[in-house]
């Protein structure tokens, strides 16, 4: 920003071939009284602590440089804060980690804000135990439990080096057992390792839980469909049962009527006088002839069948059988001819 460039010119020099040292920059920034550019540190003792911590840190990690910029808090408040930015090189075989360490306006009583740049060639892998992949915000046990005077910038970055050596933010690198071995790990390192292990365990547990929830959701949908089918089947069964009950009621009523009619007939006639045939009355002469012809034709068929069986079993001579069959066939022929002459279809005989 233009006003920060102006601040650099005001504090240091217009000769860019010889840039001011980091210590000169820190001293100039802390002593600045301009209402627009002065950092948000007002207490002299606070400024001395900030200077001591920054100088010690920059001596230990020479790849970092101090700066002063506007910092926007989550509540929208904008403050001018000192920060140190640079790249943390863990080893020659791993990519460097770009960091910016902002000194809170209440530093050292409130922990610094450590951010990792997300605009890099290597993206931050998801579910890192200490780095938020979307914002680049870093949260460790050291930062969460920051307490002055036991904590400072140099120890903070040293802790980050230990953490990122075993859990690099650019790729998945699960921790080794040596990192957690009691003889090789300090209490803070052991807590960091435990936090990392718990994070991965929670991530795995959440993943399994999500899979189980998906399976249960699928099972729920299947059960809902089965419930719908079952309810439909129950409704059909209930409707069928209702229809059957109505049918039973109708048949029961008909049976009652028939029983009542039979009782009346029993009272009118003695068993010797009662004939079943008398209950089937023809409405006219043709109907009477049809009934008689059907009865005679069926009787002839039954008699021929009996004769066939008698011949098969050898109880009747074949000559007698042929004589009886010719007589029966003749009678059956004349009976059917009589029906055709009366215009009655022979289909009634089948």
Coordinates of N, CA, C and O in Angstrom, one line a residue, residues 34-164:
X34 N 3.1 9.0 14.0 CA 2.1 9.4 13.1 C 0.8 8.7 13.4 O 0.7 7.5 13.5
X35 N -0.3 9.5 13.4 CA -1.6 8.9 13.8 C -2.1 7.9 12.8 O -2.9 7.0 13.1
X36 N -1.6 8.0 11.5 CA -2.1 7.0 10.5 C -1.2 5.8 10.4 O -1.6 4.8 9.9
X37 N 0.1 5.9 10.7 CA 1.0 4.8 10.5 C 1.6 4.2 11.7 O 2.2 3.2 11.7
X38 N 1.4 4.8 12.9 CA 1.9 4.3 14.1 C 1.3 2.9 14.5 O 0.1 2.7 14.3
X39 N 2.1 2.0 15.0 CA 1.5 0.7 15.3 C 0.6 0.8 16.6 O 0.7 1.8 17.3
X40 N -0.2 -0.2 16.8 CA -1.2 -0.1 17.8 C -0.7 -0.6 19.1 O -1.3 -1.4 19.9
X41 N 0.5 -0.2 19.5 CA 1.1 -0.6 20.7 C 1.4 0.8 21.5 O 2.2 1.6 21.0
X42 N 0.8 1.0 22.6 CA 0.9 2.3 23.3 C 1.8 2.2 24.6 O 2.4 3.2 25.0
X43 N 1.9 1.0 25.2 CA 2.6 0.9 26.5 C 4.1 0.8 26.2 O 4.6 0.0 25.4
X44 N 5.0 1.7 26.8 CA 6.4 1.6 26.6 C 7.0 0.2 27.0 O 7.9 -0.3 26.3
X45 N 6.6 -0.4 28.1 CA 7.1 -1.7 28.5 C 6.7 -2.7 27.4 O 7.5 -3.6 27.1
X46 N 5.5 -2.6 26.9 CA 5.1 -3.5 25.8 C 6.0 -3.4 24.6 O 6.4 -4.4 24.0
X47 N 6.3 -2.2 24.2 CA 7.2 -2.0 23.1 C 8.6 -2.6 23.3 O 9.1 -3.1 22.4
X48 N 9.1 -2.4 24.5 CA 10.4 -3.0 24.8 C 10.4 -4.5 24.7 O 11.3 -5.1 24.1
X49 N 9.3 -5.1 25.2 CA 9.2 -6.6 25.1 C 9.1 -7.0 23.6 O 9.7 -8.0 23.2
X50 N 8.3 -6.3 22.8 CA 8.1 -6.6 21.4 C 9.4 -6.5 20.7 O 9.8 -7.4 19.9
X51 N 10.2 -5.4 21.0 CA 11.5 -5.3 20.4 C 12.4 -6.4 20.7 O 13.1 -7.0 19.8
X52 N 12.5 -6.8 22.0 CA 13.4 -7.8 22.4 C 13.0 -9.2 21.7 O 13.9 -9.9 21.2
X53 N 11.7 -9.5 21.7 CA 11.3 -10.7 21.1 C 11.5 -10.8 19.6 O 12.0 -11.8 19.1
X54 N 11.2 -9.7 18.9 CA 11.4 -9.6 17.5 C 12.9 -9.7 17.1 O 13.3 -10.5 16.2
X55 N 13.7 -9.0 17.8 CA 15.2 -9.0 17.5 C 15.7 -10.4 17.7 O 16.5 -11.0 16.9
X56 N 15.4 -11.0 18.8 CA 15.8 -12.4 19.1 C 15.3 -13.4 18.1 O 16.1 -14.2 17.6
X57 N 14.1 -13.2 17.7 CA 13.5 -14.1 16.7 C 14.2 -14.0 15.3 O 14.6 -15.0 14.7
X58 N 14.4 -12.7 14.9 CA 15.0 -12.5 13.6 C 16.5 -12.9 13.6 O 17.0 -13.2 12.5
X59 N 17.1 -12.9 14.7 CA 18.5 -13.4 14.8 C 18.5 -15.0 14.6 O 19.5 -15.5 14.0
X60 N 17.5 -15.6 15.2 CA 17.4 -17.1 15.1 C 17.0 -17.5 13.7 O 17.4 -18.6 13.3
X61 N 16.1 -16.8 13.1 CA 15.5 -17.2 11.8 C 15.7 -16.0 10.8 O 14.8 -15.1 10.7
X62 N 16.9 -16.0 10.2 CA 17.3 -14.9 9.4 C 16.5 -14.8 8.1 O 16.5 -13.8 7.4
X63 N 15.7 -15.8 7.7 CA 14.9 -15.8 6.5 C 13.7 -14.9 6.7 O 13.0 -14.6 5.7
X64 N 13.4 -14.5 7.9 CA 12.2 -13.6 8.1 C 12.6 -12.2 8.2 O 13.7 -11.8 8.7
X65 N 11.7 -11.3 7.7 CA 11.9 -9.9 7.7 C 10.7 -9.2 8.4 O 9.6 -9.6 8.3
X66 N 11.0 -8.1 9.1 CA 9.9 -7.4 9.8 C 9.1 -6.5 8.9 O 9.7 -6.0 7.8
X67 N 7.9 -6.2 9.2 CA 7.1 -5.3 8.4 C 6.0 -4.7 9.3 O 5.8 -5.2 10.4
X68 N 5.3 -3.7 8.8 CA 4.1 -3.2 9.5 C 3.0 -3.0 8.5 O 3.2 -2.4 7.4
X69 N 1.9 -3.5 8.8 CA 0.7 -3.5 7.9 C -0.6 -3.4 8.7 O -0.6 -3.6 9.9
X70 N -1.6 -3.1 8.0 CA -2.9 -3.0 8.6 C -3.5 -4.5 8.7 O -3.4 -5.2 7.7
X71 N -4.0 -4.8 9.8 CA -4.6 -6.1 10.1 C -6.0 -6.0 10.4 O -6.4 -5.2 11.2
X72 N -6.9 -6.8 9.7 CA -8.3 -6.7 9.9 C -8.7 -7.9 10.8 O -8.6 -9.1 10.4
X73 N -9.3 -7.6 11.9 CA -9.8 -8.6 12.8 C -11.1 -9.2 12.3 O -11.8 -8.6 11.4
X74 N -11.6 -10.3 12.9 CA -12.8 -10.9 12.4 C -14.0 -10.0 12.7 O -15.1 -10.1 12.0
X75 N -13.9 -9.1 13.7 CA -15.1 -8.2 14.0 C -15.0 -6.9 13.1 O -15.9 -6.0 13.3
X76 N -14.1 -6.8 12.2 CA -14.0 -5.7 11.3 C -13.1 -4.6 11.7 O -12.9 -3.6 11.0
X77 N -12.5 -4.7 12.9 CA -11.6 -3.7 13.4 C -10.3 -3.8 12.7 O -9.7 -4.9 12.6
X78 N -9.7 -2.6 12.3 CA -8.5 -2.6 11.5 C -7.4 -1.9 12.5 O -7.7 -0.9 13.0
X79 N -6.3 -2.6 12.6 CA -5.2 -2.1 13.4 C -3.9 -2.2 12.7 O -3.7 -3.1 11.8
X80 N -2.9 -1.3 13.0 CA -1.6 -1.4 12.4 C -0.7 -2.3 13.3 O -0.5 -2.0 14.5
X81 N -0.2 -3.4 12.8 CA 0.5 -4.4 13.6 C 1.9 -4.7 12.9 O 2.0 -4.7 11.7
X82 N 2.8 -4.9 13.8 CA 4.1 -5.4 13.3 C 4.0 -6.9 13.0 O 3.2 -7.6 13.6
X83 N 4.7 -7.3 12.0 CA 4.7 -8.7 11.6 C 6.0 -9.1 11.1 O 6.8 -8.3 10.7
X84 N 6.2 -10.4 11.1 CA 7.5 -11.0 10.5 C 7.0 -12.0 9.5 O 6.2 -12.9 9.8
X85 N 7.5 -11.9 8.3 CA 7.1 -12.8 7.2 C 8.4 -13.4 6.6 O 9.4 -12.7 6.4
X86 N 8.2 -14.6 6.2 CA 9.4 -15.3 5.5 C 9.0 -16.7 5.3 O 7.9 -17.1 5.4
X87 N 10.0 -17.5 4.9 CA 9.8 -18.9 4.6 C 10.5 -19.8 5.5 O 11.7 -19.5 5.8
X88 N 9.8 -20.8 6.0 CA 10.4 -21.7 7.0 C 10.9 -22.9 6.2 O 10.0 -23.7 5.7
X89 N 12.2 -23.1 6.1 CA 12.7 -24.2 5.4 C 13.1 -25.4 6.4 O 13.9 -25.2 7.3
X90 N 12.3 -26.5 6.2 CA 12.5 -27.6 7.1 C 13.7 -28.5 6.7 O 14.5 -28.9 7.6
X91 N 13.8 -28.8 5.4 CA 14.8 -29.6 4.9 C 15.0 -29.3 3.4 O 14.1 -28.7 2.8
X92 N 16.1 -29.8 2.8 CA 16.3 -29.6 1.4 C 15.3 -30.4 0.5 O 15.2 -30.1 -0.6
X93 N 14.7 -31.5 1.1 CA 13.9 -32.3 0.3 C 12.4 -31.9 0.4 O 11.6 -32.6 -0.3
X94 N 12.1 -30.9 1.2 CA 10.7 -30.5 1.3 C 10.5 -29.1 1.0 O 11.4 -28.3 1.1
X95 N 9.4 -28.7 0.4 CA 9.2 -27.3 0.0 C 9.1 -26.4 1.3 O 8.7 -26.8 2.4
X96 N 9.6 -25.1 1.1 CA 9.5 -24.2 2.2 C 8.1 -23.8 2.5 O 7.2 -23.8 1.7
X97 N 7.9 -23.3 3.7 CA 6.5 -22.9 4.2 C 6.5 -21.4 4.4 O 7.1 -20.9 5.3
X98 N 5.7 -20.7 3.6 CA 5.6 -19.2 3.8 C 4.7 -18.9 5.0 O 3.5 -19.3 5.0
X99 N 5.3 -18.1 5.9 CA 4.5 -17.8 7.1 C 4.5 -16.3 7.3 O 5.5 -15.6 6.9
X100 N 3.5 -15.8 8.0 CA 3.4 -14.4 8.5 C 3.0 -14.5 9.9 O 1.9 -15.0 10.2
X101 N 3.8 -13.9 10.8 CA 3.5 -13.9 12.2 C 3.1 -12.5 12.6 O 4.0 -11.6 12.6
X102 N 1.9 -12.3 13.0 CA 1.4 -10.9 13.4 C 1.4 -10.8 14.9 O 1.0 -11.7 15.6
X103 N 2.0 -9.7 15.4 CA 2.0 -9.4 16.8 C 0.7 -8.7 17.2 O 0.5 -7.5 16.8
X104 N -0.1 -9.4 18.0 CA -1.4 -8.8 18.4 C -1.2 -7.5 19.2 O -0.1 -7.3 19.8
X105 N -2.2 -6.6 19.1 CA -2.0 -5.3 19.8 C -1.9 -5.5 21.3 O -1.4 -4.6 22.0
X106 N -2.2 -6.7 21.8 CA -2.0 -6.9 23.3 C -0.9 -7.9 23.5 O -0.7 -8.5 24.6
X107 N 0.0 -8.1 22.5 CA 1.2 -8.9 22.7 C 2.0 -8.3 23.8 O 2.1 -7.1 23.8
X108 N 2.7 -9.1 24.6 CA 2.8 -10.6 24.6 C 1.8 -11.3 25.5 O 1.9 -12.5 25.7
X109 N 0.8 -10.6 25.9 CA -0.2 -11.3 26.8 C -1.2 -12.1 26.0 O -1.9 -12.9 26.5
X110 N -1.3 -11.8 24.7 CA -2.2 -12.5 23.8 C -1.3 -13.1 22.7 O -0.4 -12.4 22.2
X111 N -1.5 -14.3 22.4 CA -0.6 -15.0 21.4 C -0.6 -14.3 20.1 O -1.6 -13.7 19.7
X112 N 0.5 -14.4 19.3 CA 0.6 -13.9 18.0 C -0.4 -14.6 17.1 O -0.8 -15.7 17.4
X113 N -0.7 -14.0 15.9 CA -1.6 -14.6 14.9 C -0.6 -15.2 13.8 O 0.0 -14.4 13.2
X114 N -0.6 -16.5 13.6 CA 0.2 -17.1 12.6 C -0.6 -17.5 11.4 O -1.5 -18.3 11.6
X115 N -0.2 -17.0 10.3 CA -0.9 -17.4 9.1 C 0.0 -18.0 8.0 O 1.2 -17.5 7.9
X116 N -0.5 -18.9 7.3 CA 0.3 -19.5 6.2 C -0.3 -19.1 4.9 O -1.5 -19.1 4.7
X117 N 0.5 -18.7 4.0 CA 0.0 -18.2 2.7 C -0.6 -19.4 1.9 O -0.1 -20.5 1.8
X118 N -1.8 -19.1 1.4 CA -2.5 -20.1 0.6 C -2.2 -19.9 -0.9 O -2.6 -20.8 -1.7
X119 N -1.6 -18.8 -1.3 CA -1.2 -18.6 -2.7 C 0.2 -19.1 -3.0 O 1.1 -18.4 -3.2
X120 N 0.3 -20.4 -2.9 CA 1.5 -21.1 -3.2 C 1.4 -22.2 -4.3 O 0.3 -22.5 -4.7
X121 N 2.5 -22.7 -4.7 CA 2.5 -23.7 -5.7 C 1.9 -25.0 -5.2 O 1.2 -25.7 -5.9
X122 N 2.1 -25.2 -3.9 CA 1.6 -26.4 -3.2 C 0.4 -26.1 -2.4 O 0.5 -25.2 -1.4
X123 N -0.7 -26.7 -2.6 CA -1.9 -26.4 -1.8 C -1.8 -27.1 -0.4 O -1.2 -28.1 -0.3
X124 N -2.4 -26.5 0.6 CA -2.5 -27.1 1.9 C -3.4 -28.3 1.9 O -4.6 -28.2 1.4
X125 N -3.0 -29.5 2.3 CA -3.8 -30.6 2.2 C -4.9 -30.5 3.2 O -4.8 -30.0 4.3
X126 N -6.1 -31.1 2.9 CA -7.3 -31.0 3.8 C -7.0 -31.9 5.0 O -6.3 -32.8 5.0
X127 N -7.7 -31.4 6.1 CA -7.7 -32.1 7.3 C -6.3 -32.2 8.0 O -6.0 -33.1 8.7
X128 N -5.5 -31.1 7.7 CA -4.3 -31.0 8.5 C -4.6 -30.7 9.9 O -5.5 -29.9 10.3
X129 N -3.9 -31.4 10.9 CA -4.2 -31.2 12.3 C -4.0 -29.8 12.8 O -4.5 -29.4 13.9
X130 N -3.1 -29.0 12.2 CA -2.8 -27.7 12.7 C -3.0 -26.5 11.8 O -2.9 -25.4 12.2
X131 N -3.3 -26.8 10.5 CA -3.4 -25.7 9.6 C -4.8 -25.8 8.9 O -5.2 -26.9 8.4
X132 N -5.5 -24.7 8.9 CA -6.8 -24.6 8.2 C -6.5 -24.4 6.7 O -5.9 -23.4 6.3
X133 N -7.0 -25.4 5.9 CA -6.6 -25.4 4.4 C -7.3 -24.2 3.7 O -6.8 -23.8 2.6
X134 N -8.4 -23.6 4.2 CA -9.0 -22.6 3.5 C -8.5 -21.2 3.8 O -8.3 -20.3 2.9
X135 N -8.2 -20.9 5.1 CA -7.7 -19.6 5.5 C -6.2 -19.6 5.7 O -5.6 -18.5 5.7
X136 N -5.5 -20.7 5.9 CA -4.1 -20.8 6.3 C -3.8 -20.5 7.7 O -2.7 -20.4 8.1
X137 N -4.8 -20.3 8.5 CA -4.6 -20.1 10.0 C -4.0 -21.3 10.7 O -4.4 -22.4 10.4
X138 N -3.1 -21.0 11.5 CA -2.3 -22.1 12.2 C -2.7 -22.0 13.7 O -2.8 -21.0 14.3
X139 N -3.1 -23.2 14.2 CA -3.4 -23.3 15.7 C -2.7 -24.6 16.2 O -2.9 -25.7 15.8
X140 N -1.9 -24.3 17.2 CA -1.2 -25.4 17.9 C -1.4 -25.3 19.4 O -2.0 -24.4 19.9
X141 N -1.0 -26.4 20.1 CA -1.1 -26.4 21.5 C -0.3 -25.2 22.1 O -0.7 -24.6 23.1
X142 N 0.8 -24.9 21.5 CA 1.7 -23.8 22.0 C 0.9 -22.4 21.9 O 0.9 -21.6 22.8
X143 N 0.2 -22.2 20.8 CA -0.5 -21.0 20.6 C -1.8 -20.9 21.5 O -2.1 -19.9 22.1
X144 N -2.5 -22.1 21.6 CA -3.7 -22.1 22.4 C -3.4 -21.9 23.8 O -4.2 -21.2 24.5
X145 N -2.3 -22.4 24.3 CA -1.9 -22.2 25.7 C -0.8 -21.2 25.9 O 0.0 -21.3 26.8
X146 N -0.8 -20.2 25.1 CA 0.2 -19.1 25.2 C 0.1 -18.4 26.5 O -1.0 -18.0 26.9
X147 N 1.3 -18.3 27.1 CA 1.3 -17.6 28.4 C 2.6 -16.9 28.6 O 3.7 -17.5 28.6
X148 N 2.6 -15.6 28.7 CA 3.8 -14.8 29.0 C 4.1 -14.8 30.5 O 3.2 -14.8 31.3
X149 N 5.4 -14.9 30.8 CA 6.6 -14.8 30.0 C 7.2 -16.1 29.5 O 8.3 -16.2 29.0
X150 N 6.5 -17.2 29.7 CA 7.0 -18.5 29.3 C 7.1 -18.7 27.8 O 7.7 -19.7 27.4
X151 N 6.4 -17.9 27.1 CA 6.3 -18.1 25.6 C 6.9 -16.9 24.9 O 6.8 -15.7 25.3
X152 N 7.5 -17.1 23.7 CA 8.1 -16.1 22.9 C 8.1 -16.5 21.5 O 7.7 -17.7 21.1
X153 N 8.5 -15.6 20.6 CA 8.4 -15.9 19.1 C 9.4 -17.0 18.7 O 9.0 -17.9 17.9
X154 N 10.6 -17.0 19.2 CA 11.6 -18.0 18.8 C 11.1 -19.4 19.2 O 11.2 -20.3 18.4
X155 N 10.6 -19.6 20.4 CA 10.2 -20.9 20.8 C 8.9 -21.3 20.0 O 8.7 -22.5 19.7
X156 N 8.1 -20.3 19.7 CA 6.9 -20.6 18.9 C 7.3 -21.2 17.5 O 6.8 -22.3 17.1
X157 N 8.3 -20.6 16.8 CA 8.7 -21.1 15.5 C 9.4 -22.4 15.7 O 9.3 -23.3 14.8
X158 N 10.2 -22.5 16.7 CA 10.9 -23.8 17.0 C 9.9 -24.9 17.1 O 10.0 -26.0 16.6
X159 N 8.8 -24.6 17.8 CA 7.7 -25.6 18.0 C 7.0 -25.9 16.6 O 6.7 -27.1 16.3
X160 N 6.9 -24.9 15.8 CA 6.3 -25.1 14.4 C 7.2 -26.0 13.6 O 6.8 -26.8 12.8
X161 N 8.5 -25.8 13.7 CA 9.5 -26.6 13.0 C 9.3 -28.1 13.4 O 9.3 -29.0 12.5
X162 N 9.2 -28.4 14.7 CA 9.1 -29.7 15.1 C 7.8 -30.3 14.6 O 7.7 -31.5 14.2
X163 N 6.7 -29.5 14.6 CA 5.4 -30.1 14.2 C 5.4 -30.3 12.7 O 5.0 -31.4 12.3
X164 N 5.8 -29.3 11.9 CA 5.8 -29.5 10.5 C 6.8 -30.5 9.9 O 6.6 -31.0 8.8

